[in-house]
Structures are given as structure tokens and as C-alpha cells.
């Protein structure tokens, strides 16, 4: 029964549409077509396939008749309004006499065409399909479809077939043409069409909708051309450059919404994306080869501008990081995080390859670790590490980090190792660290660069210390036991045997300060101070015995000559020579204080041997009615904090001037 009722309803609507068209009642005909479209939607869930086909054919028949009539009238009105604008529109000094009538006709026709939108979508849904690499988008508004037609004819005339303007070598021709049409039409869409859409209650942005229609022309052209460019690297690179520039202008100048697909979606098709990655890597490797073999590869281009050369990065390192930054800018606008992560993995591969190259060059230069080239390699490793550390805190890379975590968990919710497809394999721990922001996408590379930097700094310090030890031989064997006593330090001067060592240190420090960036130089001079402190303590102080004059001379050499060498780089250089400083305090104690301290330390040793408290306990001991101070407190009063009591006792025994001796 319902089947027959539906059939009768279809016949009734068809008759009504025919009568309306015969009496030129367009609005009523449009309304009847709308009712037929609603009936079509309602029958979707039924199993009456023959009835559905009959209804759809009837709807298509009347829809085409009404649409063609309205489209013809709409095109006539658009022609009167000088549409399409093939060049920038000029403001007419005097409006046309029938401007009000044309405006009313435009309003009526756009509104009627909008009323046909539902039936138009139903008829076109089976024939429309998204292009490869492009997500599904809502159907184009019917009035805009008609407005795009004359531009579409011109586009196909110029950019298809055997026309000279249809050139694979010049994708910028059709891309620029589309942008020009967008710019020329923007004012008309905002002033004439947008108010009509607003009054009709349609949530449509007229300018964006037209741009979407024009963009579909370029998308169709690109989808056709892209597979033909996969075998020519130069043409493919040119195409990618033009598309990136087009996308940038589309989103900025023409305010095209980021939620709508642009041109880059087509580049995300698997073969095209893989080609892009391959070409990007090939060109990057070629540029790295060129920059490393350049004549000034290891010189800083800012070496003569002190306030711009803080990191003293050699030209090859700076050029390499600029190359990575350019790659980032190229893939930043891609709409797919998975594709962005593939480019990030490419960047990580390039950084690791550059690190390996640095290591190879470093090994060649390791025989001269104090050379300018070796220091430039060290500056390069430090510069890359510093920049990657900054990138790890960059908003864009933090967003990629969270995208990598999301992909890992979505592909393998139990273990979170799915990001291996884009990041070379992430374990559970790595995913957890990335999710909690404890680590960064460059954490592994930073660790490798830090290892390289640490190894290079170690080699450099070894070279300096070898030179210093060689120059310090005479100083280590000086006559510390037989030097004359001088009560007035004002009459003292630097030991002649210390001069070669001090000059060697001064020259190395000045040279390294010139060659290394400030963070590296701070690491180096502090490491040098630590090694020098141990060398002087072991090879000079513990190796010799000192009379009063020898102890005073040692203290003068250290406090008035060695420490000031490092005083240019910090306020309290003696804090970096704690063994030497405290040893000088013990060796230059007046005899009475030295005797009391020695007795106290010996007493603690004897108590320790008898099973007593010994040294190392703070505060007052039980059974100590005299409140004898502990060795630690006694040493602290003298300014000795680093040396252990047993070390102090050894130093006291190195003193040669004791009463009764």
C-alpha cells in the first residue's frame, strides 16, 4: 500500500513541477523538486530498488530542466555584471541605469539555485569522488559551480592539450593564473554574493567557496601532471617549490582556511611522497659534500664581528643547520603528521651522517688537537648540539613529538612501539619519555654529539697537559727543601723553574679562548684547572719535602701567579685548585699551629687503632671531657675542606722545619 502511495506522490510532484514550469512559477517548481529530493532521502533505507531508481531518474529529469533554466538566466546576469574578472576590476564612475534591477535578479537567482542544492547533491553524489591524496570535501555550492564554469573553460583551454601554456616545466603558469583569478574576484564575491548567502541563511563564505572551485581546477591539473614528473628530479623539485610557494600565498594572502585541503594533499600520495623524500635526501647529501669540501668550510663567516660570533660555528656547520631549517620550512605546512614525521626522520639521518663525517675529520686532525681546524670541528659539534637542543623546545617539534606518541599508541596500544614506522623504532621507554616531555625527538642525537664533544675535549686537554707536564719538569724537581726563608712576601718573585710552565699555560689559554666558543672554552679551562690541580698536588707537592722558604715560595707561585692566570675567566680561581690551595695552607702554617694539628691528627690515628672513634665523627665525643675538637672542625677553621685528615697528616710530614730537628 505504501509502495503505491509513494509512486502516486512521485507522479503528483512531477505533474506539479510540469504545471509550474508551464505557468513560469519557478519558485513553486523549485519547491516541488525540493520535496522530491526529501522523498529520495527518505527512501534510502528501503529495499525498493526499482522505486528508488524511478524516483532518482524523475528527480534528475526535472532538476536538469530547472537548473538549466536558472543557470542560463544567472549567466546572463553575471555577464551584465562583467563576470568573470580576468583582470583587476576597475571602479565604474557611474552605475548602470538598471543596476537595481540587475541586483534584484542576482539575488533571486542565487536564492533559487541555493534551494536546488539538496537535489543537486543527490544527483552528483554517485559521480563525484575525491582525488588521490585529497580528503573528501563538501560539494561546491550550486551558484558557485555556475560562476566557476567560464573560468574552468579558460583554464582547460590554456593548460590542457597541445597549448604552449601547458608546460610541465612551468607549473607556476597555471598556479599563478588561479591566484590571480582569486584576487580579481574577491571584491565581487564579498560585496555582491556574500550578502545574498547571508540573507538565505546559508553558512557559506562566498570568497572561500569560489576559491575552492578554482582550486579544484589546479588540483585536477596537478593530479594529472605529478606522475609524469616522478622520473625527472629537476622538474619535480621545481614543482614542489612552486607548490609550497602557492600554498603559502593561498593560506596567507587569500585567507584560505587550514581545515580545507590545498595543493599539498596530492603530494602525500605514497609514490609522490617517497619521491619527494628521496630527492630531498639526495640534494641534501650533495650539498653537505660541497660544503665540507669548500675552501672556507672550517672558518666562521662572522670571525671579524665579535658580537655575532658567540658560538664560533664554522661555515660548514652553520650552512648545514640552515639546510635542515629549510627542510623544516618545506614540510612544516604539510597537513599530515605522519608525513611530517617521515621528513623529521630524514633530518635525523642527515644529522647523524654529518656527525659521522665530523668524527672522521676529527680523527684525521687528532694528531694536532690544538690546531684551529680541530677546534673548529669541536665548535661545529657544539653548535649543532646547541641548535638541536633549542629545537627540542620549539612548539612545532613539540607538536610533532606528541604526534609521534599518538601514532605509536594508536598502532600498538599495548606496547606503544608503532612509531617505528616513522621514527626508526621507538621502545616503550622512549615513548614514555616523549609523552611526558622528559625527552625530545633529538635526544639520541644529542647524546651522540655530547659523546663526540666530550671525547674531543678530552683529547684537547690531554695535549695541553702533555705540553704543561713537559714544561713543568724542572719545577717538579726544584730545591724546595733548601730554599732560603724570606719572611716578607713582597721580596718574593716567581720561581725561575716555573716560568716555562706558566708561559705555556698562558699561551694555551689565550689561543683556546680565541679558537673556542665561550661555553666550550669554559668547559676546557675548568677541565684544565682540575687536571692541573691534580698534577701539581701529585707531582710537585707530594713528591717533595718543603722547608719554610720552599713552602712560602710554592704558595707565592700558586696564589700570585698561577691562580691569576685563571682569574681572567672567573672571580675566585682558587676554588678550582682546592688541593693546591689547601696544601699551601698546611705547608705554611706557623710551627705552633702545625704542631697542635699534627698532635691532634696523630691522637685520632691512635684512637682509631685502639678501636676508638678515630676521625670522621662530628660533634663532641663521649668520654671527651676536655672538649677536644674533631680533626674536621680543626681543619675547617683553617680553611681546609677538601683534603681528608689522613692527607693533611701526610702533608705535615712533608714539612722539614720542626723544632728539635
C-alpha positions as a printed Julia matrix, in Angstrom:
661×3 Matrix{Float64}:
   0.0    0.0     0.0
   2.81   2.41    0.97
   4.62   1.48   -2.26
   1.65   2.7    -4.33
   1.34   5.82   -2.17
   4.99   6.7    -2.85
   4.5    6.09   -6.55
   1.42   8.33   -6.55
   3.36  11.02   -4.61
   6.14  10.96   -7.21
   3.61  11.28  -10.05
   1.84  14.12   -8.24
   5.07  16.07   -7.67
   6.09  15.52  -11.29
   2.76  16.86  -12.56
   3.01  19.87  -10.25
   6.5   20.72  -11.48
   5.34  20.49  -15.09
   2.39  22.83  -14.44
   4.6   25.32  -12.58
   7.08  25.46  -15.4
   4.29  25.97  -17.94
   2.98  28.93  -15.92
   6.52  30.19  -15.25
   6.1   29.67  -11.48
   9.74  28.9   -10.87
   9.64  29.13   -7.08
   6.83  26.57   -6.87
   8.71  24.26   -9.24
  11.86  24.59   -7.12
   9.84  23.83   -4.01
   8.34  20.69   -5.61
  11.82  19.5    -6.66
  12.92  20.02   -3.06
  10.04  17.87   -1.84
  11.0   15.17   -4.34
  14.6   15.31   -3.08
  13.39  14.86    0.51
  11.36  11.83   -0.59
  14.51  10.43   -2.25
  16.43  10.79    1.03
  13.59   9.09    2.93
  13.62   6.05    0.61
  17.35   5.37    1.09
  16.8    2.78    3.79
  14.06   0.93    1.91
  14.75  -2.12   -0.21
  12.63  -0.91   -3.12
  15.43  -0.51   -5.64
  13.14  -0.07   -8.65
  11.15   2.64   -6.88
  14.41   4.38   -5.87
  15.71   4.27   -9.43
  12.43   5.62  -10.8
  12.41   8.46   -8.27
  16.05   9.34   -8.92
  15.55   9.41  -12.7
  12.46  11.58  -12.32
  14.32  13.91   -9.96
  17.31  14.1   -12.33
  14.97  14.92  -15.25
  13.19  17.87  -13.6
  16.29  19.06  -11.76
  18.2   19.37  -15.02
  15.4   21.34  -16.69
  15.07  23.81  -13.81
  18.82  24.06  -13.25
  19.49  24.75  -16.93
  16.84  27.49  -17.0
  18.13  29.15  -13.83
  21.76  28.74  -14.9
  21.03  30.41  -18.24
  19.37  33.38  -16.54
  22.17  33.51  -13.91
  24.88  33.56  -16.58
  23.11  36.45  -18.35
  23.02  38.49  -15.15
  26.68  37.68  -14.43
  27.6   38.87  -17.92
  25.85  42.17  -17.23
  28.0   42.43  -14.08
  31.15  41.79  -16.23
  31.79  38.36  -14.74
  34.33  36.75  -14.86
  37.02  39.26  -13.87
  40.06  38.23  -15.88
  41.99  41.3   -14.77
  41.77  43.51  -11.68
  38.29  45.14  -11.71
  38.03  48.91  -12.17
  35.53  51.06  -10.29
  32.88  52.44  -12.67
  32.3   56.2   -12.3
  28.54  55.96  -12.97
  26.45  52.88  -12.13
  24.32  51.32  -14.84
  20.77  52.64  -15.23
  19.22  49.25  -14.42
  21.7   48.43  -11.6
  18.88  47.96   -9.09
  17.0   45.57  -11.35
  20.16  43.54  -12.04
  20.88  43.34   -8.33
  17.35  42.06   -7.65
  17.64  39.44  -10.38
  21.01  38.33   -8.98
  19.52  37.99   -5.5
  16.54  35.97   -6.78
  18.55  33.63   -8.97
  21.21  32.88   -6.33
  18.49  32.13   -3.78
  16.64  29.83   -6.18
  19.83  28.0    -7.1
  20.62  27.51   -3.4
  17.19  25.89   -3.0
  18.21  23.3    -5.6
  21.33  22.37   -3.62
  19.88  19.26   -1.97
  18.69  17.71   -5.25
  21.95  18.7    -6.95
  23.99  16.95   -4.23
  21.86  13.8    -4.54
  22.3   13.63   -8.3
  26.05  14.28   -8.25
  26.96  12.11   -5.23
  27.45   8.93   -7.28
  29.68  10.6    -9.85
  31.87  12.75   -7.63
  34.92  11.25   -5.96
  37.92  12.61   -4.16
  41.21  12.71   -5.99
  44.21  10.73   -4.76
  45.8   12.3    -1.73
  42.85  14.66   -1.22
  40.32  14.14    1.57
  36.58  14.3     0.87
  35.25  17.86    0.76
  31.61  19.04    0.78
  30.05  19.61   -2.65
  30.55  23.02   -4.18
  27.61  25.41   -3.81
  25.44  25.4    -6.96
  25.68  29.16   -7.73
  29.45  28.98   -7.33
  29.59  25.97   -9.67
  28.0   28.09  -12.36
  30.29  31.05  -11.65
  33.37  28.81  -11.96
  32.31  27.43  -15.38
  33.66  30.26  -17.61
  36.94  30.26  -15.66
  37.11  26.48  -15.93
  36.74  26.7   -19.74
  39.58  29.22  -19.94
  41.76  27.12  -17.62
  41.3   23.97  -19.7
  41.84  25.89  -22.92
  45.23  27.19  -21.79
  46.53  24.35  -19.6
  45.45  21.15  -21.36
  46.18  19.72  -24.76
  48.97  20.96  -27.02
  48.93  24.61  -26.0
  52.32  26.21  -25.3
  50.99  27.34  -21.94
  50.51  23.68  -20.97
  54.13  23.0   -19.99
  55.43  20.54  -17.41
  58.41  22.86  -16.98
  56.21  25.77  -15.9
  53.69  24.75  -13.21
  53.87  28.34  -11.96
  51.88  29.44  -15.0
  48.64  27.73  -14.02
  49.23  28.23  -10.3
  49.74  31.96  -10.76
  46.66  32.16  -13.0
  44.49  30.6   -10.31
  45.83  33.02   -7.67
  45.19  35.98  -10.0
  41.57  34.91  -10.53
  41.13  34.54   -6.78
  42.44  38.05   -6.19
  40.42  39.62   -9.03
  37.15  38.02   -7.87
  37.48  38.58   -4.12
  35.82  42.0    -4.03
  32.83  40.92   -6.15
  32.22  37.83   -4.01
  32.33  39.79   -0.77
  30.23  42.73   -1.97
  27.66  41.08   -4.27
  27.33  37.38   -3.43
  28.07  37.19    0.3
  25.09  39.38    1.39
  22.72  37.14   -0.61
  24.11  34.0     1.04
  23.77  35.62    4.45
  20.13  36.55    3.82
  19.43  33.0     2.63
  20.78  31.67    5.93
  23.48  29.57    4.29
  26.63  29.29    6.36
  28.88  29.76    3.32
  31.81  32.1     2.78
  31.42  33.22   -0.83
  35.08  34.05   -1.4
  36.3   30.78    0.13
  33.72  28.83   -1.87
  34.85  30.36   -5.16
  38.49  29.78   -4.23
  37.62  26.16   -3.53
  36.15  25.84   -7.01
  39.18  27.46   -8.63
  41.49  25.34   -6.52
  39.82  22.19   -7.81
  41.0   23.13  -11.32
  44.62  23.32  -10.15
  44.23  20.13   -8.12
  42.95  18.25  -11.15
  45.84  19.59  -13.25
  48.41  18.67  -10.57
  47.0   15.17  -10.14
  47.43  14.68  -13.88
  50.97  16.13  -14.07
  52.56  14.77  -10.88
  53.01  11.11  -12.01
  54.76  12.33  -15.2
  57.33  14.26  -13.15
  58.46  11.41  -10.9
  61.32  10.5   -13.22
  62.83  13.97  -13.59
  64.41  15.26  -10.37
  64.87  18.82  -11.57
  61.26  19.23  -12.74
  59.94  17.52   -9.62
  61.94  19.81   -7.32
  60.7   22.84   -9.24
  57.13  21.63   -8.9
  57.48  21.16   -5.12
  58.99  24.64   -4.74
  56.15  26.22   -6.69
  53.51  24.3    -4.76
  54.98  25.34   -1.42
  55.0   28.97   -2.53
  51.45  28.64   -3.87
  50.25  27.09   -0.61
  51.88  29.86    1.42
  50.19  32.59   -0.63
  46.88  30.74   -0.66
  46.77  30.5     3.14
  48.14  33.98    3.89
  47.12  36.38    1.14
  43.78  34.76    0.33
  42.98  33.54    3.88
  42.1   30.04    2.73
  41.05  28.04    5.82
  43.57  25.43    7.06
  40.69  22.96    7.51
  40.2   22.78    3.74
  42.61  20.84    1.5
  45.01  22.83   -0.62
  47.5   21.52   -3.15
  49.88  19.7    -0.81
  47.46  16.81   -0.22
  48.27  15.5    -3.67
  51.96  15.32   -2.73
  51.04  12.96    0.11
  50.2   10.14   -2.3
  52.66   7.34   -1.45
  54.75   7.33   -4.64
  54.91  11.12   -4.81
  55.83  11.49   -1.13
  58.53   8.84   -1.39
  59.94  10.62   -4.44
  59.99  13.89   -2.52
  61.86  12.28    0.4
  64.36  10.63   -1.95
  65.1   13.84   -3.85
  65.3   15.85   -0.62
  67.88  13.43    0.79
  69.86  13.27   -2.46
  70.11  17.04   -2.74
  70.95  17.44    0.95
  73.8   14.91    0.73
  75.17  16.65   -2.36
  75.1   20.0    -0.56
  76.82  18.53    2.51
  79.57  17.11    0.26
  80.01  20.52   -1.34
  80.04  22.47    1.91
  82.59  20.17    3.56
  84.94  20.34    0.58
  84.68  24.13    0.27
  87.82  26.14    0.89
  86.44  28.06    3.9
  84.44  25.16    5.35
  86.1   25.4     8.78
  86.21  29.19    9.05
  83.49  31.27   10.69
  81.97  33.85    8.38
  81.49  36.14   11.4
  85.03  35.8    12.79
  85.67  39.53   12.38
  82.41  40.53   14.11
  82.84  39.66   17.78
  79.26  40.28   18.94
  77.89  37.94   16.22
  80.38  35.12   16.68
  79.49  33.82   20.14
  79.3   30.17   19.06
  82.2   30.48   16.57
  80.4   27.98   14.31
  82.39  27.13   11.17
  80.71  27.86    7.88
  80.01  24.19    7.1
  78.11  23.66   10.38
  76.08  26.83   10.0
  75.26  26.03    6.38
  74.25  22.51    7.38
  71.84  23.71   10.07
  70.43  26.26    7.62
  69.84  23.37    5.22
  67.93  21.5     7.93
  65.93  24.63    8.72
  64.97  25.0     5.05
  63.81  21.36    5.0
  61.73  22.07    8.11
  60.11  25.09    6.47
  59.3   22.96    3.42
  57.46  20.2     5.29
  56.04  22.35    8.1
  52.9   23.15    6.09
  52.11  19.52    5.25
  48.63  18.62    6.57
  49.6   15.09    7.67
  51.67  14.49   10.86
  52.77  11.07    9.63
  54.31  12.65    6.52
  55.95  15.34    8.65
  57.49  12.64   10.85
  58.99  11.0     7.77
  60.77  14.24    6.97
  61.87  14.52   10.58
  63.39  11.06   10.34
  65.22  12.21    7.21
  66.59  15.18    9.16
  67.77  12.88   11.95
  69.55  10.69    9.4
  71.27  13.75    7.93
  72.4   14.95   11.36
  73.8   11.53   12.23
  75.57  11.37    8.87
  77.09  14.8     9.49
  78.18  13.69   12.97
  79.96  10.68   11.45
  81.69  12.97    8.95
  82.79  15.25   11.8
  84.18  12.23   13.63
  86.13  11.16   10.55
  87.63  14.62   10.06
  88.37  14.83   13.8
  90.35  11.58   13.69
  92.4   12.96   10.83
  93.16  16.05   12.91
  93.6   14.26   16.25
  97.38  14.33   15.85
  97.17  18.12   16.25
  94.32  18.66   18.73
  95.41  22.23   19.42
  95.09  23.27   15.77
  92.49  25.75   14.52
  90.83  23.07   12.38
  90.42  20.68   15.3
  88.87  23.42   17.42
  86.57  24.33   14.52
  85.33  20.72   14.42
  84.68  20.92   18.16
  82.8   24.2    17.68
  80.75  22.56   14.92
  79.69  19.66   17.15
  78.79  22.09   19.94
  76.85  24.38   17.57
  74.76  21.53   16.13
  74.08  20.21   19.63
  73.02  23.68   20.83
  70.64  24.24   17.91
  69.07  20.77   18.25
  68.59  21.41   21.96
  66.71  24.6    21.12
  64.63  22.78   18.51
  63.62  20.24   21.14
  61.81  23.06   22.98
  60.3   24.53   19.81
  56.48  24.43   19.64
  56.45  22.82   16.18
  58.74  19.96   17.22
  56.86  19.51   20.5
  53.67  19.08   18.45
  55.45  16.54   16.25
  56.63  14.78   19.39
  53.07  14.37   20.62
  52.0   13.25   17.13
  54.7   10.55   17.23
  53.42   9.38   20.62
  49.83   9.31   19.37
  50.82   7.29   16.29
  52.8    4.87   18.42
  49.89   4.27   20.78
  47.3    4.07   18.01
  49.28   1.45   16.07
  50.27  -0.57   19.13
  48.19   0.44   22.18
  49.68  -2.28   24.37
  53.36  -1.52   23.82
  53.48   1.85   22.08
  56.07   0.84   19.53
  54.11   1.72   16.4
  56.07   4.9    15.76
  58.83   2.69   14.48
  57.35   3.13   11.01
  58.27   6.81   11.08
  60.97   7.21   13.72
  63.17   4.2    13.2
  61.7    2.21   16.06
  60.73   3.55   19.47
  60.69   1.35   22.54
  58.24   1.6    25.41
  60.67   3.68   27.47
  61.29   6.15   24.64
  57.57   6.58   24.01
  57.0    7.18   27.71
  59.76   9.8    27.87
  58.41  11.56   24.8
  54.85  11.5    26.16
  55.95  13.04   29.47
  58.16  15.6    27.66
  61.19  14.35   29.62
  62.97  13.6    26.36
  62.93  15.17   22.91
  62.89  13.94   19.33
  66.62  14.7    19.17
  67.62  13.07   22.44
  69.58  10.21   20.87
  71.44  12.54   18.53
  72.24  14.91   21.38
  73.74  12.04   23.37
  75.97  11.04   20.44
  77.06  14.63   19.85
  77.78  15.04   23.55
  79.94  11.9    23.44
  81.84  13.31   20.45
  82.26  16.66   22.18
  83.45  15.03   25.4
  85.94  12.86   23.51
  87.33  15.86   21.63
  87.62  17.97   24.78
  89.45  15.09   26.46
  91.94  14.82   23.59
  92.49  18.56   23.64
  93.12  18.62   27.41
  95.48  15.66   27.1
  97.51  17.59   24.53
  97.67  20.71   26.72
  98.65  18.69   29.79
 101.39  16.87   27.89
 102.89  20.21   26.97
 102.45  21.57   30.5
 103.98  18.45   32.12
 106.95  18.74   29.81
 107.47  22.38   30.78
 106.92  21.6    34.48
 109.7   19.02   34.83
 112.2   21.5    36.29
 109.57  22.93   38.61
 108.7   19.48   39.96
 112.39  18.84   40.77
 113.15  22.25   42.27
 115.14  22.6    45.55
 112.1   23.03   47.78
 113.97  21.7    50.8
 116.85  24.17   50.66
 115.29  27.47   49.62
 116.17  30.43   51.87
 113.45  31.66   54.19
 112.01  35.07   53.38
 109.55  36.5    55.82
 108.39  39.27   53.5
 106.42  38.02   50.51
 106.93  41.39   48.86
 110.51  40.38   48.12
 109.49  37.09   46.53
 109.33  36.55   42.79
 108.14  33.72   40.56
 110.39  30.68   40.61
 112.56  30.66   37.52
 111.76  26.97   37.01
 108.02  27.84   36.9
 108.34  30.38   34.1
 108.18  27.89   31.18
 105.12  26.2    32.68
 103.31  29.49   33.34
 104.07  30.84   29.86
 102.9   27.57   28.31
  99.64  27.77   30.25
  99.13  31.42   29.34
  99.71  30.82   25.64
  97.39  27.8    25.52
  94.62  29.62   27.38
  94.84  32.68   25.11
  94.91  30.5    21.99
  91.96  28.36   23.07
  89.98  31.43   24.07
  90.39  32.71   20.52
  89.56  29.39   18.86
  86.72  28.01   21.0
  83.25  29.38   21.64
  82.59  30.62   25.18
  80.67  27.55   26.51
  83.36  25.2    25.22
  86.19  27.39   26.49
  84.64  27.43   29.96
  84.48  23.64   29.9
  88.08  23.44   28.72
  89.66  25.87   31.18
  87.77  24.32   34.09
  88.84  20.84   32.99
  92.41  22.12   32.6
  92.32  23.66   36.09
  91.12  20.35   37.56
  93.88  18.37   35.84
  96.49  20.96   36.71
  95.39  20.91   40.34
  95.87  17.14   40.49
  99.22  17.29   38.67
 100.68  19.95   40.95
  99.4   18.17   44.03
 100.75  14.78   42.96
 103.96  15.69   41.1
 105.12  18.79   42.98
 103.69  18.78   46.49
 103.54  15.08   47.4
 106.79  14.36   45.53
 108.91  16.85   47.54
 109.71  17.99   51.09
 109.48  21.66   51.96
 111.33  23.9    54.34
 109.81  27.21   55.39
 111.25  29.06   52.4
 110.18  26.36   49.95
 106.59  26.37   51.3
 106.38  30.17   51.05
 107.77  30.1    47.53
 105.25  27.45   46.47
 102.41  29.48   47.97
 103.63  32.6    46.17
 103.92  30.8    42.84
 100.39  29.45   43.16
  98.47  32.36   44.68
 100.23  35.24   42.95
 100.97  33.68   39.55
  99.01  30.51   38.73
  95.63  31.49   40.16
  95.64  34.94   38.49
  96.14  33.23   35.1
  92.65  31.78   35.55
  91.36  34.92   37.26
  90.55  36.36   33.83
  87.76  33.77   33.48
  86.22  33.71   36.98
  86.15  35.74   40.18
  87.61  33.1    42.55
  90.02  30.91   40.57
  91.44  29.36   43.76
  88.19  27.39   44.1
  89.28  25.35   41.07
  92.61  24.45   42.72
  91.39  23.22   46.09
  94.07  20.56   46.54
  96.87  23.03   45.85
  95.3   25.87   47.84
  94.68  23.74   50.93
  98.09  22.07   50.68
  99.71  25.53   50.71
  97.7   26.39   53.83
  99.03  23.31   55.63
 102.62  23.75   54.45
 102.76  27.42   55.51
 101.12  27.02   58.94
 103.22  28.55   61.7
 105.09  25.96   63.69
 102.89  26.11   66.78
  99.64  25.59   64.89
 101.25  22.84   62.83
 102.41  21.0    65.97
  98.96  21.18   67.57
  97.29  19.98   64.37
  99.76  17.12   63.97
  99.28  16.0    67.55
  95.51  16.08   67.14
  95.64  14.01   63.97
  98.1   11.51   65.48
  95.89  11.17   68.54
  92.92  10.38   66.35
  95.0    7.8    64.47
  96.0    6.1    67.74
  92.39   6.11   68.97
  91.33   4.6    65.68
  93.95   1.86   66.02
  92.67   1.09   69.56
  89.14   0.79   68.23
  88.06   4.26   69.31
  86.14   6.87   67.39
  89.06   7.94   65.19
  88.38  10.77   62.75
  85.32  11.32   60.72
  82.85  11.84   63.62
  81.33  15.28   64.05
  80.49  16.95   67.32
  81.79  16.11   70.76
  82.73  12.52   71.6
  81.65  10.67   74.71
  84.45  10.47   77.25
  85.96  13.69   75.94
  85.72  15.99   78.99
  88.29  18.43   77.51
  86.04  19.03   74.51
  88.9   18.29   72.13
  87.91  19.43   68.61
  87.46  16.84   65.89
  90.01  16.8    63.06
  87.38  18.0    60.59
  86.38  21.01   62.66
  90.02  21.91   63.25
  90.76  21.72   59.53
  87.64  23.71   58.66
  88.81  26.51   60.98
  92.0   26.68   58.91
  90.03  26.79   55.61
  90.69  23.16   54.66
  87.58  21.37   53.4
  88.64  19.15   50.5
  91.67  17.31   52.0
  90.98  14.4    54.31
  92.72  14.32   57.74
  94.96  11.47   56.57
  96.08  13.58   53.58
  96.78  16.52   55.9
  98.94  14.32   58.12
 100.97  13.3    55.05
 101.44  16.96   54.14
 102.57  17.81   57.68
 105.17  15.1    57.43
 106.49  16.78   54.28
 107.46  19.84   56.33
 111.18  19.86   57.01
 111.33  22.53   59.73
 110.18  21.1    63.06
 111.59  22.09   66.48
 114.38  19.81   67.6
 115.13  18.59   64.04
